[in-house]
Every structure is written in C-alpha cells, then in structure tokens.
Amino acid sequence: MRVSLQKIDTIEQLEEMARLEAEVWGTSPIPTHQTLTAAKNGGIIIGAFVDGKMVGFVYSFPGYQDGQVYLCSHMMGIAKPFRDQGIGYMLKMKQAQEAIKKGYRTIRWTYDPLQSRNGYLNIAKLGAICSQYVENCYGKMDDALNKHLPSDRFVVEWLLESRYLQERSRFFSKIAWSPENVALHWKQNSNGDPVPIYKEEFDPHDRPFLLVPVPLQFQRLIEADHELALDWRYKTRAVFVHLFRKGWAVAHIVRKDDEPVLYYVCVKRNELPL
C-alpha cells in the first residue's frame, strides 16, 4: 500500500475531508467554509491518499496563549480499513514539517487519555508531553467514539526541534514497570477486564517517576460495560488532576505484555530537558 500525503486547501478536497470526517466520527462535519478559512489563514490541513482516495486527514489552525503563537491540531481521522497501519504517525510528521516551514515551534492538541492507541502515538512515538487535564472538555458528546461519557482530555504539547525530542530516548531509557511506582492500582474482574482501584492516601512526593494505568481496550469497555468505563474516567481523572497540580507531567509509556493496560509514565516537569 502506497500512501501519499499532501496539504489540502481547495473546496473539493475539503468537501472530501468532510465526508471522511462524518464517516469516522459519526456526526456532522466541520463546515467547509470554516476549514477553508483556516487553511487560507495560517492553518495546516494534510490529507492521506491511497489510489487517489482520501483515507485520512489532520486539521489544524493557529492558536495563541500567554504571548505564544502555536499550531492547534484540532482533529485527525483515518478510515477504519486503514487504521493501525502507521498513517496517523505519517500525518503528524508531515504536519510537523509543514508547521516548521510556517514558523511554528509548538503544536498543541487534545485527546482522550483513556484511548490507549492515541496515547501511544502521541506520547510514545511523537514525544508530546502533557501537564494539563481538562475535565469534560467538550461536554457530553454523542458521536460514535464518546458515547455520552464526560469528554475529559489531555492537552499535549509537541515541542518541535526541541532539545527534549533529541534527548528523550536517553532520558527514559532506564524507566521500566515497577509496582512501588504505580499510582493507580487495578485488578481483573470475572470478564478479564481491568477494574481501577484508587487510594486517596497515595503520596507521590519522593518517587522518581509514577505509573498510571489505562485500559488497552477502552472503546470496547464503553460498548460492553459503560459503568466500568465511567469508573476508569473518574478514577484516572482524580489521579491526573492531582499529579498535574503537583508539577508532574506525562512524558512516556511502558507496557507489560501480559496485562490488559498500558502505563503512562509521569515525571516532574521541571526535570525534563525542555
């Protein structure tokens, strides 16, 4: 399969993106007049094509906060038959290349921290970091992926051409799973699904790093056991909000092959080589 990537900014291309967006998310797409305006005013929209057909996209526009201009990456979608084939990574890397050409040095976006596939791409592969958690960021959403859950989100930062991206592999080379650093425990129920166990007395003060688990198959949990999915939402929310207030950041991911979870690795943000 040969995937081609290109910037898109015509009405015809953006209408094709809107159709793919509706297919992926199961809801009304962003109006074409809005995506066109973003593309013509500092935004970057990339399409992924196979045999001339769009199979994925990433949509972004300029953002501004605390005196800094950055690229806000609002949405990425990939057609179901083409997922888990590296297209998301390709789209993000092309987005970074185009962002650097335009003078951006940071890309920011939100994602659901319980969606482990997205977490692995954003944190482990791309090297984004997160120290901001927004509770119910978009309200309760009725699309195909969120299913009425509170739309909690990580806000991640991708520091393009930074010292951190160059040194992060060395920084995390010695971090591995260890039970004494797990900040949220879990057990398996009779169905084999992980169930979170939150202990309010947990003190992160003297730990070199912390591990926070999330289910590998959260989307399946949403469909099969909505109450358990909610339990994961609320318990991980409590942990991340507490850690971020104390100056910690999510910056890496580790896994154990025999477990139905992956672990976000949290470290003190001021100790990262930023």
Short mmCIF file of C-alpha atoms in Angstrom, two decimals:
data_model
loop_
_atom_site.label_atom_id
_atom_site.label_comp_id
_atom_site.label_asym_id
_atom_site.label_seq_id
_atom_site.Cartn_x
_atom_site.Cartn_y
_atom_site.Cartn_z
CA MET A 1 0.00 0.00 0.00
CA ARG A 2 1.43 3.34 -1.05
CA VAL A 3 0.24 6.34 0.95
CA SER A 4 0.72 9.85 -0.39
CA LEU A 5 0.45 12.93 1.81
CA GLN A 6 -0.33 16.46 0.72
CA LYS A 7 -1.59 19.76 2.02
CA ILE A 8 -5.21 20.34 1.07
CA ASP A 9 -6.86 23.73 0.72
CA THR A 10 -9.40 23.56 -2.11
CA ILE A 11 -13.16 23.36 -1.66
CA GLU A 12 -13.26 19.99 -3.43
CA GLN A 13 -10.57 18.49 -1.20
CA LEU A 14 -12.13 19.90 1.96
CA GLU A 15 -15.54 18.53 0.99
CA GLU A 16 -13.92 15.10 0.59
CA MET A 17 -12.39 15.57 4.06
CA ALA A 18 -15.82 16.46 5.46
CA ARG A 19 -17.29 13.22 4.10
CA LEU A 20 -14.48 11.22 5.69
CA GLU A 21 -14.89 13.10 8.97
CA ALA A 22 -18.60 12.23 9.08
CA GLU A 23 -17.76 8.58 8.36
CA VAL A 24 -15.10 8.39 11.09
CA TRP A 25 -16.87 10.29 13.86
CA GLY A 26 -20.49 9.53 13.04
CA THR A 27 -21.56 13.14 13.43
CA SER A 28 -21.94 16.32 11.38
CA PRO A 29 -18.58 17.51 9.98
CA ILE A 30 -16.96 20.91 10.42
CA PRO A 31 -18.44 23.26 7.78
CA THR A 32 -16.28 23.56 4.68
CA HIS A 33 -16.31 27.35 4.82
CA GLN A 34 -14.63 27.13 8.23
CA THR A 35 -11.93 24.62 7.23
CA LEU A 36 -11.26 26.63 4.05
CA THR A 37 -10.83 29.82 6.08
CA ALA A 38 -8.42 28.08 8.44
CA ALA A 39 -6.38 26.69 5.51
CA LYS A 40 -6.07 30.15 3.98
CA ASN A 41 -5.09 31.88 7.25
CA GLY A 42 -2.16 30.03 8.75
CA GLY A 43 -3.84 26.66 9.27
CA ILE A 44 -2.42 23.38 8.03
CA ILE A 45 -4.61 20.58 6.70
CA ILE A 46 -2.99 17.36 5.48
CA GLY A 47 -4.71 14.59 3.58
CA ALA A 48 -3.53 10.97 3.27
CA PHE A 49 -4.43 9.31 -0.04
CA VAL A 50 -4.37 5.72 -1.30
CA ASP A 51 -5.03 5.23 -5.03
CA GLY A 52 -6.26 8.80 -5.23
CA LYS A 53 -8.83 8.40 -2.44
CA MET A 54 -8.55 10.26 0.86
CA VAL A 55 -8.22 7.76 3.71
CA GLY A 56 -7.05 10.09 6.48
CA PHE A 57 -6.60 13.73 7.42
CA VAL A 58 -5.32 16.04 10.13
CA TYR A 59 -6.81 19.52 10.58
CA SER A 60 -5.09 22.39 12.42
CA PHE A 61 -5.24 26.16 12.76
CA PRO A 62 -3.30 28.92 14.56
CA GLY A 63 -3.57 29.25 18.33
CA TYR A 64 -2.36 31.86 20.81
CA GLN A 65 -1.75 31.67 24.55
CA ASP A 66 0.43 33.58 27.02
CA GLY A 67 2.14 35.55 24.28
CA GLN A 68 2.99 32.45 22.23
CA VAL A 69 1.66 31.53 18.81
CA TYR A 70 1.34 27.79 18.22
CA LEU A 71 -0.43 25.41 15.87
CA CYS A 72 -3.64 23.98 17.32
CA SER A 73 -4.20 20.48 15.90
CA HIS A 74 -7.92 20.04 16.29
CA MET A 75 -8.83 16.78 14.58
CA MET A 76 -7.36 13.70 12.94
CA GLY A 77 -9.37 10.93 11.32
CA ILE A 78 -8.49 7.73 9.49
CA ALA A 79 -10.92 5.47 7.62
CA LYS A 80 -11.49 2.23 9.52
CA PRO A 81 -9.91 -0.18 6.95
CA PHE A 82 -6.67 1.86 7.08
CA ARG A 83 -6.16 2.14 10.84
CA ASP A 84 -3.18 0.60 12.68
CA GLN A 85 -1.02 0.94 9.57
CA GLY A 86 1.06 3.95 10.61
CA ILE A 87 -0.96 6.56 8.72
CA GLY A 88 -1.62 8.63 11.85
CA TYR A 89 2.11 8.87 12.51
CA MET A 90 2.77 9.83 8.89
CA LEU A 91 0.13 12.56 9.04
CA LYS A 92 1.55 14.04 12.24
CA MET A 93 5.13 14.02 10.93
CA LYS A 94 4.02 15.76 7.72
CA GLN A 95 2.09 18.25 9.85
CA ALA A 96 5.27 18.97 11.84
CA GLN A 97 7.29 19.53 8.67
CA GLU A 98 4.74 22.00 7.33
CA ALA A 99 4.45 23.71 10.72
CA ILE A 100 8.20 24.33 10.89
CA LYS A 101 8.09 25.82 7.38
CA LYS A 102 5.47 28.31 8.59
CA GLY A 103 7.49 29.23 11.68
CA TYR A 104 5.57 27.27 14.33
CA ARG A 105 7.67 25.75 17.10
CA THR A 106 4.89 24.11 19.12
CA ILE A 107 1.83 22.05 18.17
CA ARG A 108 -0.86 21.53 20.78
CA TRP A 109 -3.91 19.30 20.74
CA THR A 110 -6.30 17.42 22.97
CA TYR A 111 -7.08 13.73 23.15
CA ASP A 112 -8.85 11.31 25.46
CA PRO A 113 -6.14 9.82 27.73
CA LEU A 114 -8.12 6.58 28.02
CA GLN A 115 -7.82 5.93 24.29
CA SER A 116 -4.59 3.94 24.52
CA ARG A 117 -3.93 3.84 20.76
CA ASN A 118 -3.91 7.64 20.66
CA GLY A 119 -1.85 7.80 23.82
CA TYR A 120 0.82 5.53 22.38
CA LEU A 121 1.04 7.59 19.18
CA ASN A 122 1.04 10.98 20.88
CA ILE A 123 3.31 10.27 23.84
CA ALA A 124 5.48 7.27 22.97
CA LYS A 125 6.01 7.75 19.22
CA LEU A 126 5.75 11.51 18.70
CA GLY A 127 7.18 12.63 22.03
CA ALA A 128 4.44 15.03 23.07
CA ILE A 129 4.16 15.83 26.79
CA CYS A 130 1.14 16.65 28.95
CA SER A 131 0.74 18.53 32.21
CA GLN A 132 -2.78 19.84 31.68
CA TYR A 133 -6.04 17.93 32.21
CA VAL A 134 -9.42 19.40 31.23
CA GLU A 135 -12.49 17.83 32.81
CA ASN A 136 -15.42 17.34 30.42
CA CYS A 137 -13.62 19.50 27.86
CA TYR A 138 -16.34 19.42 25.18
CA GLY A 139 -19.33 18.49 27.33
CA LYS A 140 -21.05 15.14 26.84
CA MET A 141 -20.56 14.13 23.22
CA ASP A 142 -22.94 11.99 21.20
CA ASP A 143 -20.56 10.82 18.49
CA ALA A 144 -19.61 7.23 17.69
CA LEU A 145 -16.49 7.23 19.89
CA ASN A 146 -17.50 9.07 23.06
CA LYS A 147 -20.92 7.51 23.79
CA HIS A 148 -22.14 10.07 26.36
CA LEU A 149 -19.04 9.85 28.56
CA PRO A 150 -17.61 13.04 30.10
CA SER A 151 -15.19 14.29 27.45
CA ASP A 152 -12.09 14.61 29.66
CA ARG A 153 -8.97 15.47 27.68
CA PHE A 154 -5.21 15.74 27.94
CA VAL A 155 -3.80 18.92 26.43
CA VAL A 156 -0.47 17.90 24.92
CA GLU A 157 2.46 19.93 23.64
CA TRP A 158 4.72 18.80 20.82
CA LEU A 159 7.89 20.88 21.09
CA LEU A 160 9.22 20.83 17.54
CA GLU A 161 13.00 20.85 17.04
CA SER A 162 13.46 20.93 20.81
CA ARG A 163 16.26 19.55 22.96
CA TYR A 164 13.67 17.33 24.61
CA LEU A 165 12.81 15.47 21.38
CA GLN A 166 16.52 14.85 20.81
CA GLU A 167 17.22 13.59 24.33
CA ARG A 168 14.02 11.88 25.47
CA SER A 169 15.06 8.35 24.47
CA ARG A 170 18.14 8.61 26.67
CA PHE A 171 16.17 10.27 29.48
CA PHE A 172 13.64 7.41 29.64
CA SER A 173 15.99 4.52 28.77
CA LYS A 174 16.13 3.24 32.37
CA ILE A 175 12.44 3.57 33.21
CA ALA A 176 10.54 0.30 33.44
CA TRP A 177 7.46 -1.02 35.21
CA SER A 178 7.84 -1.31 38.97
CA PRO A 179 4.99 -1.94 41.45
CA GLU A 180 6.12 0.62 44.04
CA ASN A 181 5.69 3.43 41.49
CA VAL A 182 2.14 2.56 40.37
CA ALA A 183 -0.13 5.48 41.26
CA LEU A 184 -3.41 3.72 40.45
CA HIS A 185 -3.84 0.01 41.11
CA TRP A 186 -6.21 -2.33 39.29
CA LYS A 187 -7.50 -5.88 39.27
CA GLN A 188 -9.23 -8.05 36.71
CA ASN A 189 -12.93 -8.87 37.02
CA SER A 190 -14.61 -12.12 36.00
CA ASN A 191 -14.72 -10.96 32.37
CA GLY A 192 -10.98 -10.34 32.33
CA ASP A 193 -11.45 -6.57 32.20
CA PRO A 194 -9.26 -4.30 34.34
CA VAL A 195 -11.00 -2.52 37.23
CA PRO A 196 -9.32 0.56 38.75
CA ILE A 197 -8.62 0.82 42.49
CA TYR A 198 -7.95 4.36 43.71
CA LYS A 199 -6.27 5.00 47.05
CA GLU A 200 -6.60 8.60 48.23
CA GLU A 201 -3.67 8.28 50.62
CA PHE A 202 -1.17 7.78 47.80
CA ASP A 203 1.79 10.18 48.23
CA PRO A 204 3.88 10.83 45.11
CA HIS A 205 6.35 13.15 46.79
CA ASP A 206 9.51 11.01 46.97
CA ARG A 207 9.08 8.90 43.80
CA PRO A 208 11.44 9.32 40.81
CA PHE A 209 8.57 8.54 38.45
CA LEU A 210 4.97 7.34 38.63
CA LEU A 211 2.94 4.92 36.52
CA VAL A 212 -0.74 5.45 35.80
CA PRO A 213 -2.54 2.56 34.01
CA VAL A 214 -5.31 2.90 31.44
CA PRO A 215 -7.20 0.06 29.69
CA LEU A 216 -5.86 -1.15 26.37
CA GLN A 217 -9.40 -1.69 25.08
CA PHE A 218 -11.28 1.31 26.44
CA GLN A 219 -13.52 1.61 23.38
CA ARG A 220 -14.67 -1.97 23.89
CA LEU A 221 -15.36 -1.18 27.56
CA ILE A 222 -17.55 1.75 26.53
CA GLU A 223 -19.66 -0.62 24.45
CA ALA A 224 -19.68 -3.59 26.84
CA ASP A 225 -19.64 -2.07 30.36
CA HIS A 226 -20.49 1.62 30.46
CA GLU A 227 -20.29 1.79 34.26
CA LEU A 228 -16.78 0.36 34.27
CA ALA A 229 -15.76 2.85 31.57
CA LEU A 230 -17.11 5.66 33.78
CA ASP A 231 -15.18 4.25 36.73
CA TRP A 232 -11.95 4.47 34.75
CA ARG A 233 -12.83 8.01 33.70
CA TYR A 234 -13.39 9.29 37.23
CA LYS A 235 -10.51 7.46 38.93
CA THR A 236 -7.90 8.39 36.35
CA ARG A 237 -9.23 11.95 36.39
CA ALA A 238 -8.59 12.15 40.15
CA VAL A 239 -5.02 10.86 39.75
CA PHE A 240 -4.00 13.05 36.81
CA VAL A 241 -5.54 16.24 38.21
CA HIS A 242 -3.72 15.66 41.49
CA LEU A 243 -0.37 14.92 39.84
CA PHE A 244 -0.51 17.84 37.40
CA ARG A 245 -1.28 20.25 40.24
CA LYS A 246 1.86 18.95 41.97
CA GLY A 247 4.05 19.68 38.94
CA TRP A 248 4.14 16.25 37.30
CA ALA A 249 3.84 15.62 33.56
CA VAL A 250 3.03 12.62 31.38
CA ALA A 251 6.00 12.07 29.09
CA HIS A 252 6.42 8.36 28.34
CA ILE A 253 4.60 4.99 28.14
CA VAL A 254 5.52 1.47 29.25
CA ARG A 255 3.70 -1.83 28.89
CA LYS A 256 3.80 -5.33 30.31
CA ASP A 257 2.97 -7.92 27.66
CA ASP A 258 0.67 -9.97 29.89
CA GLU A 259 -1.53 -7.10 31.14
CA PRO A 260 -4.67 -5.51 29.64
CA VAL A 261 -3.40 -1.99 30.42
CA LEU A 262 -0.62 0.35 29.41
CA TYR A 263 1.06 2.73 31.82
CA TYR A 264 1.60 6.45 31.37
CA VAL A 265 4.94 7.46 32.87
CA CYS A 266 4.77 10.66 34.92
CA VAL A 267 7.86 12.64 35.89
CA LYS A 268 8.41 16.07 37.42
CA ARG A 269 8.05 18.52 34.55
CA ASN A 270 10.91 20.69 35.80
CA GLU A 271 13.26 17.70 35.50
CA LEU A 272 12.61 17.19 31.78
CA PRO A 273 15.30 18.51 29.40
CA LEU A 274 12.97 21.09 27.83
#
